[in-house]
Short mmCIF file of C-alpha atoms in Angstrom, two decimals:
data_model
loop_
_atom_site.label_atom_id
_atom_site.label_comp_id
_atom_site.label_asym_id
_atom_site.label_seq_id
_atom_site.Cartn_x
_atom_site.Cartn_y
_atom_site.Cartn_z
CA MET A 1397 -0.05 -0.12 -0.29
CA GLN A 1398 1.36 3.25 -0.88
CA ARG A 1399 2.32 5.68 2.25
CA TYR A 1400 2.27 9.23 2.27
CA PHE A 1401 3.67 11.56 4.89
CA ILE A 1402 1.06 14.38 5.66
CA PRO A 1403 2.14 17.31 7.36
CA PRO A 1404 0.31 18.70 10.60
CA ASN A 1405 -2.23 20.99 8.74
CA GLY A 1406 -3.44 18.02 6.95
CA TRP A 1407 -4.94 16.19 9.77
CA GLN A 1408 -8.56 16.71 11.07
CA GLU A 1409 -9.87 14.35 13.28
CA LYS A 1410 -10.54 11.20 11.44
CA GLN A 1411 -10.08 13.18 8.22
CA VAL A 1412 -6.93 13.57 6.06
CA MET A 1413 -6.54 16.40 3.49
CA ILE A 1414 -3.34 15.64 0.58
CA THR A 1415 -2.32 18.40 -1.51
CA GLY A 1416 0.50 19.37 -3.76
CA ASP A 1417 3.01 16.86 -4.94
CA ASP A 1418 1.06 14.00 -3.03
CA ARG A 1419 -2.29 14.74 -4.46
CA HIS A 1420 -0.58 14.86 -7.90
CA HIS A 1421 1.11 11.26 -7.01
CA ILE A 1422 -2.22 9.80 -6.04
CA ALA A 1423 -4.52 11.28 -8.79
CA ARG A 1424 -1.82 11.13 -11.70
CA VAL A 1425 0.93 8.79 -11.00
CA MET A 1426 -0.63 6.07 -9.01
CA ARG A 1427 -4.20 6.80 -11.01
CA MET A 1428 -6.11 6.03 -7.82
CA ASN A 1429 -9.98 6.50 -7.20
CA ALA A 1430 -12.37 6.99 -4.30
CA GLY A 1431 -12.39 3.73 -2.46
CA ASP A 1432 -8.75 2.99 -2.68
CA SER A 1433 -6.79 2.76 0.27
CA ILE A 1434 -3.47 4.31 1.29
CA ILE A 1435 -0.96 4.72 4.21
CA CYS A 1436 -1.11 8.26 5.77
CA SER A 1437 1.77 9.05 8.44
CA SER A 1438 1.75 11.94 10.65
CA PRO A 1439 4.97 13.78 11.62
CA GLU A 1440 4.93 12.45 14.89
CA GLY A 1441 5.45 8.88 13.36
CA MET A 1442 1.90 7.64 13.70
CA SER A 1443 0.55 5.75 10.71
CA ALA A 1444 -3.12 4.89 9.81
CA GLU A 1445 -4.57 3.05 7.03
CA CYS A 1446 -7.11 5.62 5.25
CA GLU A 1447 -9.98 4.81 2.48
CA ILE A 1448 -9.92 7.60 -0.22
CA VAL A 1449 -13.27 9.34 -0.55
CA GLU A 1450 -12.79 12.32 -2.83
CA ILE A 1451 -10.28 13.32 -5.50
CA THR A 1452 -10.55 16.82 -6.76
CA GLU A 1453 -8.02 18.96 -8.77
CA HIS A 1454 -6.82 20.42 -5.50
CA GLN A 1455 -7.04 17.79 -2.68
CA VAL A 1456 -7.36 14.32 -2.02
CA THR A 1457 -9.82 13.78 1.03
CA ALA A 1458 -9.27 10.42 2.93
CA HIS A 1459 -10.84 8.80 6.06
CA VAL A 1460 -8.52 6.79 8.55
CA GLN A 1461 -9.90 3.45 8.60
CA ARG A 1462 -7.60 2.02 11.37
CA TRP A 1463 -4.47 3.23 13.20
CA LEU A 1464 -1.43 0.81 12.49
CA GLU A 1465 0.95 -0.07 15.31
CA GLU A 1466 4.20 0.00 13.88
CA SER A 1467 7.71 0.85 14.42
CA ASN A 1468 10.61 -0.01 11.86
CA ASP A 1469 13.00 2.65 12.92
CA LEU A 1470 16.76 1.33 14.05
CA PRO A 1471 16.69 0.81 17.94
CA VAL A 1472 19.43 3.23 17.67
CA SER A 1473 19.15 6.89 16.42
CA VAL A 1474 22.01 7.33 13.95
CA THR A 1475 23.20 10.78 12.25
CA ILE A 1476 25.31 10.80 9.05
CA ALA A 1477 27.42 13.71 9.02
CA GLN A 1478 28.70 13.62 5.43
CA GLY A 1479 31.77 15.69 4.17
CA LEU A 1480 30.52 17.42 1.07
CA PRO A 1481 31.06 14.98 -1.78
CA LYS A 1482 31.25 15.62 -5.33
CA GLY A 1483 28.42 15.62 -8.02
CA ASP A 1484 25.18 13.80 -7.24
CA LYS A 1485 26.56 11.45 -4.65
CA MET A 1486 24.85 13.25 -1.47
CA GLU A 1487 21.65 12.43 -2.95
CA LEU A 1488 22.51 8.63 -3.08
CA VAL A 1489 23.53 8.72 0.47
CA LEU A 1490 20.04 10.69 1.47
CA GLN A 1491 18.06 8.21 -0.50
CA LYS A 1492 19.77 4.83 0.47
CA GLY A 1493 20.70 6.20 3.89
CA THR A 1494 16.93 6.75 4.60
CA GLU A 1495 16.28 3.28 3.39
CA LEU A 1496 18.58 1.92 5.68
CA GLY A 1497 17.52 3.60 8.71
CA ALA A 1498 19.23 7.10 9.14
CA SER A 1499 17.50 9.44 11.72
CA ALA A 1500 19.40 12.52 10.62
CA PHE A 1501 21.67 13.83 8.02
CA ILE A 1502 24.12 16.68 8.59
CA PRO A 1503 25.98 17.92 5.42
CA PHE A 1504 29.28 19.64 6.44
CA GLN A 1505 31.81 21.60 4.70
CA ALA A 1506 35.07 19.45 4.99
CA ALA A 1507 38.51 21.12 4.54
CA ARG A 1508 39.10 18.97 1.46
CA SER A 1509 35.34 19.18 0.13
CA ILE A 1510 35.87 20.36 -3.52
CA VAL A 1511 32.32 21.67 -3.80
CA LYS A 1512 31.11 24.99 -2.03
CA TRP A 1513 27.83 25.96 -1.34
CA ASP A 1514 26.90 29.62 -1.22
CA GLY A 1515 23.68 30.97 0.65
CA LYS A 1516 21.11 30.31 -2.44
CA LYS A 1517 22.61 27.21 -3.58
CA ALA A 1518 22.44 25.78 0.19
CA GLU A 1519 18.84 26.69 0.48
CA LYS A 1520 17.91 25.19 -3.01
CA LYS A 1521 20.09 21.92 -2.17
CA GLN A 1522 18.37 21.59 1.12
CA SER A 1523 14.79 21.61 0.03
CA ARG A 1524 15.79 19.12 -2.60
CA TYR A 1525 17.15 16.85 0.15
CA ARG A 1526 14.08 17.21 2.02
CA LYS A 1527 12.08 15.94 -0.83
CA ILE A 1528 14.59 12.99 -1.39
CA VAL A 1529 14.27 11.66 1.99
CA LYS A 1530 10.54 12.43 2.22
CA GLU A 1531 10.19 10.23 -0.93
CA ALA A 1532 12.67 7.47 0.39
CA SER A 1533 10.53 7.35 3.45
CA GLU A 1534 7.59 6.62 1.66
CA GLN A 1535 8.73 4.12 -0.35
CA SER A 1536 10.71 2.35 2.35
CA HIS A 1537 7.47 2.14 4.68
CA ARG A 1538 9.44 4.28 7.40
CA SER A 1539 7.24 5.57 10.05
CA SER A 1540 9.26 8.94 10.27
CA ILE A 1541 11.20 11.20 7.94
CA PRO A 1542 14.93 11.74 8.83
CA GLU A 1543 15.71 15.14 9.38
CA VAL A 1544 18.00 17.10 6.72
CA HIS A 1545 20.24 19.65 8.70
CA PRO A 1546 21.55 22.94 7.00
CA LEU A 1547 25.10 22.97 5.85
CA MET A 1548 27.72 22.88 8.74
CA SER A 1549 31.23 23.93 9.08
CA VAL A 1550 33.60 21.40 11.14
CA LYS A 1551 33.33 23.68 13.95
CA GLN A 1552 29.39 23.92 13.99
CA LEU A 1553 29.42 20.00 13.52
CA LEU A 1554 31.84 19.35 16.32
CA ALA A 1555 29.54 21.91 18.54
CA ALA A 1556 26.35 19.93 17.58
CA SER A 1557 28.19 16.51 18.32
CA GLU A 1558 27.83 17.31 22.05
CA ALA A 1559 24.60 15.98 21.85
CA TYR A 1560 25.32 12.39 21.01
CA ASP A 1561 26.12 9.46 23.15
CA VAL A 1562 28.60 7.85 20.63
CA LYS A 1563 30.64 9.53 18.21
CA ILE A 1564 32.54 7.85 15.46
CA PHE A 1565 34.33 8.84 12.37
CA ALA A 1566 35.45 6.53 9.55
CA TYR A 1567 39.26 7.53 8.90
CA GLU A 1568 40.59 5.04 6.31
CA ASP A 1569 44.52 5.65 7.13
CA GLU A 1570 43.94 4.41 10.92
CA ALA A 1571 41.63 1.81 9.77
CA ARG A 1572 44.13 0.34 7.74
CA SER A 1573 46.70 -0.19 10.54
CA SER A 1574 45.63 -2.32 13.75
CA ASN A 1575 45.15 1.06 15.77
CA TYR A 1576 41.12 1.08 15.26
CA GLN A 1577 38.15 0.46 17.23
CA SER A 1578 35.90 -2.11 15.97
CA LEU A 1579 32.46 -1.09 14.78
CA SER A 1580 31.29 -4.23 16.51
CA GLY A 1581 33.12 -3.14 19.74
CA ILE A 1582 31.35 0.09 19.74
CA LEU A 1583 27.91 -1.16 18.76
CA SER A 1584 28.20 -3.88 21.66
CA ASN A 1585 28.37 -1.00 24.27
CA ALA A 1586 25.64 0.91 22.65
CA GLU A 1587 22.22 0.79 24.10
CA ALA A 1588 18.77 0.93 22.65
CA GLY A 1589 17.52 4.62 22.55
CA GLN A 1590 21.01 5.91 22.20
CA LYS A 1591 22.35 8.65 19.78
CA ILE A 1592 24.93 7.86 17.53
CA ILE A 1593 26.85 10.33 15.16
CA ALA A 1594 29.13 9.04 12.42
CA CYS A 1595 31.07 11.37 10.41
CA ILE A 1596 32.31 10.54 6.80
CA GLY A 1597 35.06 12.35 5.08
CA PRO A 1598 34.71 13.76 1.43
CA GLU A 1599 36.37 12.07 -1.46
CA GLY A 1600 40.10 13.30 -0.39
CA GLY A 1601 39.47 12.25 3.27
CA TYR A 1602 40.30 14.55 6.30
CA THR A 1603 43.06 16.88 6.99
CA ILE A 1604 45.25 15.85 9.93
CA GLU A 1605 43.77 19.04 11.64
CA GLU A 1606 40.16 17.52 11.18
CA VAL A 1607 41.30 14.46 12.44
CA ASN A 1608 42.81 15.75 15.71
CA ALA A 1609 39.88 18.16 16.08
CA PHE A 1610 37.43 15.03 15.97
CA LYS A 1611 39.74 13.22 18.51
CA GLN A 1612 39.74 16.05 21.03
CA HIS A 1613 35.75 15.93 20.87
CA GLY A 1614 35.44 12.43 21.85
CA PHE A 1615 35.16 10.67 18.47
CA GLN A 1616 36.32 7.03 17.95
CA THR A 1617 37.88 6.05 14.61
CA VAL A 1618 36.36 2.95 13.12
CA ARG A 1619 37.03 0.63 10.34
CA LEU A 1620 34.38 -0.39 8.03
CA GLY A 1621 35.43 -3.70 6.45
CA PRO A 1622 38.73 -4.29 5.24
CA ARG A 1623 38.31 -3.09 1.56
CA ILE A 1624 38.42 0.67 0.88
CA LEU A 1625 34.97 2.11 0.57
CA ARG A 1626 34.04 5.31 -1.32
CA THR A 1627 32.76 8.43 0.41
CA GLU A 1628 29.20 7.69 -0.43
CA THR A 1629 29.43 3.87 -0.09
CA ALA A 1630 30.68 4.16 3.94
CA PRO A 1631 27.42 5.19 5.15
CA LEU A 1632 25.66 2.72 3.46
CA TYR A 1633 28.21 0.13 5.01
CA LEU A 1634 27.74 1.58 8.54
CA LEU A 1635 24.07 1.63 8.47
CA ALA A 1636 23.66 -1.92 7.12
CA GLY A 1637 25.93 -3.04 9.74
CA ILE A 1638 23.92 -1.52 12.65
CA SER A 1639 20.66 -2.78 11.13
CA TYR A 1640 22.49 -6.13 11.00
CA HIS A 1641 23.94 -5.93 14.49
CA PHE A 1642 20.52 -4.62 16.42
CA GLU A 1643 17.74 -5.96 13.98
CA GLU A 1644 18.94 -9.12 12.43
CA LEU A 1645 21.62 -10.52 15.00
CA GLY A 1646 19.69 -9.19 18.18
CA CYS A 1647 22.77 -8.32 19.74
CA MET B 1179 49.29 3.72 -4.12
CA GLN B 1180 47.23 3.25 -7.34
CA ARG B 1181 46.35 -0.37 -8.21
CA TYR B 1182 46.14 -1.80 -11.84
CA PHE B 1183 44.86 -5.33 -12.78
CA ILE B 1184 47.08 -6.48 -15.41
CA PRO B 1185 45.91 -9.20 -17.62
CA PRO B 1186 48.20 -12.27 -17.97
CA ASN B 1187 50.10 -11.25 -21.30
CA GLY B 1188 51.27 -8.18 -19.47
CA TRP B 1189 53.39 -10.34 -17.11
CA GLN B 1190 57.18 -11.15 -17.92
CA GLU B 1191 59.18 -12.53 -15.02
CA LYS B 1192 59.65 -9.36 -13.10
CA GLN B 1193 58.65 -7.08 -15.82
CA VAL B 1194 54.78 -5.80 -16.19
CA MET B 1195 53.96 -4.20 -19.39
CA ILE B 1196 50.73 -1.98 -19.08
CA THR B 1197 48.83 -0.90 -22.18
CA GLY B 1198 45.20 0.52 -23.26
CA ASP B 1199 43.08 2.34 -20.62
CA ASP B 1200 45.65 1.66 -17.78
CA ARG B 1201 48.52 3.00 -19.65
CA HIS B 1202 46.44 6.26 -20.41
CA HIS B 1203 45.45 6.44 -16.81
CA ILE B 1204 48.92 6.24 -15.50
CA ALA B 1205 50.46 8.74 -18.24
CA ARG B 1206 47.73 10.91 -18.71
CA VAL B 1207 45.15 11.02 -15.71
CA MET B 1208 47.71 10.37 -12.91
CA ARG B 1209 50.46 12.02 -14.72
CA MET B 1210 53.28 9.55 -13.41
CA ASN B 1211 56.93 9.45 -14.38
CA ALA B 1212 59.48 6.84 -14.21
CA GLY B 1213 60.59 6.05 -10.50
CA ASP B 1214 56.82 6.34 -9.56
CA SER B 1215 55.39 3.50 -7.58
CA ILE B 1216 52.12 1.42 -8.74
CA ILE B 1217 50.44 -1.79 -7.35
CA CYS B 1218 50.02 -4.33 -9.92
CA SER B 1219 47.69 -7.38 -9.31
CA SER B 1220 47.81 -10.47 -11.47
CA PRO B 1221 44.30 -12.15 -12.53
CA GLU B 1222 45.21 -15.02 -9.91
CA GLY B 1223 45.20 -12.26 -7.28
CA MET B 1224 49.07 -11.81 -6.73
CA SER B 1225 49.80 -8.27 -6.09
CA ALA B 1226 53.28 -6.52 -6.28
CA GLU B 1227 54.36 -3.04 -5.61
CA CYS B 1228 56.19 -1.90 -8.85
CA GLU B 1229 58.47 1.09 -10.02
CA ILE B 1230 57.52 2.39 -13.26
CA VAL B 1231 60.76 2.19 -15.42
CA GLU B 1232 59.59 3.59 -19.10
CA ILE B 1233 56.29 5.53 -20.33
CA THR B 1234 55.89 5.78 -24.01
CA GLU B 1235 53.13 6.44 -26.25
CA HIS B 1236 52.07 2.72 -26.19
CA GLN B 1237 52.90 1.13 -23.20
CA VAL B 1238 54.05 1.61 -19.23
CA THR B 1239 56.88 -0.65 -18.30
CA ALA B 1240 57.44 -1.44 -14.83
CA HIS B 1241 59.75 -3.48 -12.41
CA VAL B 1242 58.34 -5.60 -9.69
CA GLN B 1243 59.72 -4.23 -6.42
CA ARG B 1244 58.32 -6.84 -3.92
CA TRP B 1245 55.37 -9.05 -3.74
CA LEU B 1246 52.49 -8.25 -1.33
CA GLU B 1247 51.18 -10.26 0.96
CA GLU B 1248 47.43 -9.23 1.03
CA SER B 1249 43.90 -10.50 0.89
CA ASN B 1250 41.04 -8.36 1.84
CA ASP B 1251 38.56 -10.82 0.17
CA LEU B 1252 35.42 -11.81 2.11
CA PRO B 1253 35.99 -15.08 3.70
CA VAL B 1254 32.99 -16.46 2.13
CA SER B 1255 32.37 -16.11 -1.85
CA VAL B 1256 29.19 -14.35 -2.41
CA THR B 1257 27.57 -14.00 -5.87
CA ILE B 1258 24.79 -11.49 -6.33
CA ALA B 1259 22.27 -12.75 -8.87
CA GLN B 1260 20.31 -9.58 -9.74
CA GLY B 1261 16.99 -9.44 -11.66
CA LEU B 1262 17.71 -6.93 -14.27
CA PRO B 1263 16.63 -3.61 -12.89
CA LYS B 1264 15.51 -0.40 -14.64
CA GLY B 1265 17.82 2.55 -15.55
CA ASP B 1266 21.52 2.52 -14.66
CA LYS B 1267 21.01 0.65 -11.51
CA MET B 1268 22.63 -2.39 -12.35
CA GLU B 1269 25.98 -0.35 -12.83
CA LEU B 1270 25.36 1.05 -9.01
CA VAL B 1271 25.09 -2.89 -8.10
CA LEU B 1272 28.37 -3.70 -9.59
CA GLN B 1273 30.27 -0.53 -8.33
CA LYS B 1274 29.02 -0.59 -4.89
CA GLY B 1275 28.73 -4.43 -4.78
CA THR B 1276 32.41 -4.70 -5.64
CA GLU B 1277 33.60 -2.24 -3.08
CA LEU B 1278 31.62 -4.53 -0.41
CA GLY B 1279 33.23 -7.57 -1.31
CA ALA B 1280 31.09 -9.50 -3.94
CA SER B 1281 32.71 -12.20 -5.83
CA ALA B 1282 30.64 -12.46 -9.14
CA PHE B 1283 27.51 -11.05 -10.37
CA ILE B 1284 24.72 -12.86 -12.62
CA PRO B 1285 22.40 -10.31 -14.19
CA PHE B 1286 19.12 -12.54 -14.73
CA GLN B 1287 16.05 -11.72 -16.88
CA ALA B 1288 13.37 -11.74 -14.20
CA ALA B 1289 9.58 -12.33 -15.56
CA ARG B 1290 9.08 -8.80 -14.00
CA SER B 1291 12.12 -7.12 -15.37
CA ILE B 1292 10.96 -4.39 -17.54
CA VAL B 1293 14.14 -3.80 -19.20
CA LYS B 1294 15.07 -6.85 -21.92
CA TRP B 1295 18.13 -7.12 -23.57
CA ASP B 1296 18.63 -8.41 -26.86
CA GLY B 1297 22.06 -10.04 -28.33
CA LYS B 1298 24.05 -7.11 -29.23
CA LYS B 1299 22.99 -5.31 -26.51
CA ALA B 1300 23.82 -7.69 -23.66
CA GLU B 1301 27.23 -8.19 -25.16
CA LYS B 1302 27.92 -4.32 -25.11
CA LYS B 1303 26.26 -4.31 -21.41
CA GLN B 1304 28.62 -7.07 -20.55
CA SER B 1305 31.60 -5.28 -21.77
CA ARG B 1306 30.69 -2.18 -19.85
CA TYR B 1307 29.94 -3.73 -16.80
CA ARG B 1308 33.28 -5.84 -16.79
CA LYS B 1309 34.79 -2.36 -17.07
CA ILE B 1310 32.99 -0.88 -14.20
CA VAL B 1311 33.99 -3.89 -11.62
CA LYS B 1312 37.55 -3.79 -12.67
CA GLU B 1313 37.86 0.10 -11.58
CA ALA B 1314 36.02 -0.63 -8.59
CA SER B 1315 38.09 -3.37 -7.62
CA GLU B 1316 41.06 -1.16 -8.39
CA GLN B 1317 39.84 1.99 -6.42
CA SER B 1318 38.76 -0.35 -3.19
CA HIS B 1319 42.18 -2.10 -3.48
CA ARG B 1320 40.59 -5.73 -3.81
CA SER B 1321 42.89 -8.05 -4.62
CA SER B 1322 40.73 -10.01 -7.29
CA ILE B 1323 38.13 -8.77 -9.85
CA PRO B 1324 34.69 -10.03 -9.53
CA GLU B 1325 33.37 -12.19 -12.25
CA VAL B 1326 30.56 -10.72 -14.46
CA HIS B 1327 28.42 -13.81 -15.93
CA PRO B 1328 26.28 -12.89 -19.20
CA LEU B 1329 22.71 -12.55 -18.67
CA MET B 1330 21.05 -15.48 -17.48
CA SER B 1331 17.24 -16.71 -17.91
CA VAL B 1332 15.70 -17.81 -14.43
CA LYS B 1333 16.04 -21.25 -15.67
CA GLN B 1334 19.62 -20.94 -16.20
CA LEU B 1335 20.21 -19.32 -12.98
CA LEU B 1336 18.42 -22.19 -11.01
CA ALA B 1337 20.95 -24.62 -12.76
CA ALA B 1338 24.08 -22.62 -12.10
CA SER B 1339 22.88 -22.47 -8.55
CA GLU B 1340 23.67 -26.02 -8.31
CA ALA B 1341 27.34 -25.24 -7.53
CA TYR B 1342 26.74 -22.92 -4.76
CA ASP B 1343 26.82 -24.28 -0.95
CA VAL B 1344 24.12 -21.78 0.21
CA LYS B 1345 21.41 -19.90 -1.60
CA ILE B 1346 19.22 -17.48 -0.45
CA PHE B 1347 16.73 -14.99 -2.20
CA ALA B 1348 15.28 -11.83 -0.50
CA TYR B 1349 11.46 -12.02 -0.84
CA GLU B 1350 9.83 -8.95 0.72
CA ASP B 1351 6.50 -10.39 1.12
CA GLU B 1352 7.84 -13.25 3.15
CA ALA B 1353 10.28 -11.15 4.99
CA ARG B 1354 7.29 -8.88 6.15
CA SER B 1355 5.60 -12.05 7.49
CA SER B 1356 7.28 -14.21 10.74
CA ASN B 1357 8.07 -16.75 8.42
CA TYR B 1358 11.56 -15.88 7.20
CA GLN B 1359 14.97 -17.34 7.92
CA SER B 1360 17.09 -14.41 9.55
CA LEU B 1361 20.20 -13.73 7.76
CA SER B 1362 22.20 -14.04 10.83
CA GLY B 1363 21.17 -17.82 11.25
CA ILE B 1364 22.02 -18.35 7.68
CA LEU B 1365 25.50 -16.90 8.16
CA SER B 1366 25.98 -18.47 11.56
CA ASN B 1367 25.83 -21.53 9.64
CA ALA B 1368 27.98 -20.87 6.78
CA GLU B 1369 31.79 -21.70 7.00
CA ALA B 1370 34.49 -19.82 5.35
CA GLY B 1371 35.30 -20.91 2.06
CA GLN B 1372 31.68 -21.63 1.21
CA LYS B 1373 29.85 -20.42 -1.80
CA ILE B 1374 26.67 -18.20 -1.27
CA ILE B 1375 24.40 -17.17 -3.88
CA ALA B 1376 22.19 -14.51 -3.45
CA CYS B 1377 18.88 -13.41 -5.68
CA ILE B 1378 17.54 -10.34 -5.87
CA GLY B 1379 14.05 -9.57 -7.60
CA PRO B 1380 13.76 -6.48 -9.84
CA GLU B 1381 11.32 -3.41 -8.83
CA GLY B 1382 8.11 -5.43 -9.33
CA GLY B 1383 9.48 -8.37 -7.22
CA TYR B 1384 9.42 -11.93 -8.07
CA THR B 1385 6.06 -13.72 -9.60
CA ILE B 1386 4.87 -16.46 -7.47
CA GLU B 1387 6.32 -19.17 -9.83
CA GLU B 1388 9.71 -17.78 -9.60
CA VAL B 1389 9.21 -17.94 -5.68
CA ASN B 1390 7.88 -21.45 -6.15
CA ALA B 1391 10.96 -22.50 -8.20
CA PHE B 1392 13.55 -20.56 -5.94
CA LYS B 1393 12.12 -22.78 -3.10
CA GLN B 1394 12.17 -26.09 -5.11
CA HIS B 1395 15.96 -25.69 -5.80
CA GLY B 1396 16.69 -25.20 -2.21
CA PHE B 1397 16.66 -21.35 -1.79
CA GLN B 1398 15.83 -20.16 1.52
CA THR B 1399 13.93 -16.48 1.92
CA VAL B 1400 16.02 -14.14 4.05
CA ARG B 1401 14.92 -10.81 5.41
CA LEU B 1402 17.25 -7.56 4.94
CA GLY B 1403 16.16 -5.75 8.04
CA PRO B 1404 12.45 -4.37 8.61
CA ARG B 1405 12.52 -1.72 6.17
CA ILE B 1406 11.44 -2.00 2.51
CA LEU B 1407 14.63 -1.77 0.68
CA ARG B 1408 14.87 -0.94 -3.39
CA THR B 1409 16.05 -3.48 -5.35
CA GLU B 1410 19.67 -1.92 -5.96
CA THR B 1411 19.98 -1.32 -1.98
CA ALA B 1412 18.91 -5.02 -1.05
CA PRO B 1413 22.38 -6.55 -2.31
CA LEU B 1414 24.73 -3.51 -0.83
CA TYR B 1415 22.76 -4.40 3.04
CA LEU B 1416 23.35 -8.24 2.54
CA LEU B 1417 26.92 -7.54 1.31
CA ALA B 1418 27.66 -5.37 4.31
CA GLY B 1419 25.55 -7.43 6.68
CA ILE B 1420 28.11 -10.60 5.51
CA SER B 1421 31.30 -8.25 5.78
CA TYR B 1422 30.22 -7.17 9.54
CA HIS B 1423 29.50 -10.64 10.47
CA PHE B 1424 32.40 -12.42 9.34
CA GLU B 1425 35.05 -9.58 9.00
CA GLU B 1426 33.94 -7.14 11.96
CA LEU B 1427 32.25 -9.16 14.63
CA GLY B 1428 34.33 -12.11 13.72
CA CYS B 1429 31.50 -14.71 14.14
#
């Protein structure tokens, strides 16, 4: 059943009003009619099976049939802080990272990020990124939409990291030595409900200043398997590993 | 250090001759010179640190300095059989799947694959796919290049699956019920050196006939976490989970 995330003003008692892109998707892309069923999710993470009662040029109206008891969010909250990568790789991280259960994303301007965002571009990008995670949440039947934070500097990222219980960063050079903390060791010490932040460097990796700053702020280096992963593959490995650990192995 | 996979005819005692795209990459893209070092890997999975001795318009010649003792292949061999997906998603599976340690890929024509390949297209695609896995192997410092099999029918795939020790398929409908085999259960019974084949359906999933045929041929259904993954994300979750299980948890 198709899922739609409906903003707060779309809910009225047992009635759901759907407008904009979602209305278009229901009416034109899915070509649904009155009587068809969809799942509507609220910003608070509640979901209901709803029956479409009317489709007009401006709005789809649906009635709540039953509330669903479901939660397929990871038992730990994982924020992916991604050093701005080249091209459209950030979009891949957002889409796949959402499917794999990330709670939030922080794009950050690393010293070796080749891409630079100015004010207007940052705004446009963020709006596009929010659309990507919304659609990926709907498609993967998540009960919540990950947050996409505005672009941060490394300094802002370090300040924001104070709110997290577990802080890790993927640092290839150290991971190739034997001087790394294993991901499984870190996850074994993490508890359900805790907040994890994982920082992934851009294509060129971190500068030594960044590495030292992360360490000074309590970040631990992790290895993500013995092979070298591209910047956009690293968060996907990390999220799949966390899912496997908590949701499949039941550690 | 940059890595290049050199075909058998490029090796002559302690001398390596590099031609074609790799020569271009060394001379023009990396702008290397005589005296620079590279890693050359043989088709058998042996790698050597080599010093460039000469760069001409047709060939780079390098001398083996020392053989490397390395293996970063997964302890189990994993073949990803992917029902032909839409657009360029197969390329994503090949590139990221190689980074994540797959041993081989089998594209197959599933009943619900929207894309169809004819003879000429299949040949062109396979040549492009081999290039993608070669480049991804070099980039992720793998000691071997995954094999890309020619396009198979489901019938051919089932016949080929006889050569594998562990046979799994990701089947969303069953995975959402409680009637699934957990990936961790399957991996806990797998031993180093065994061959695993994992079949991933196309966007529309499998037909019931395909599901029955897989089951009759000894395939087990697996769940890949509780969220619904896109067809191109499923193999990445699976490979990361296998890597985490064997290489990070050390199960």
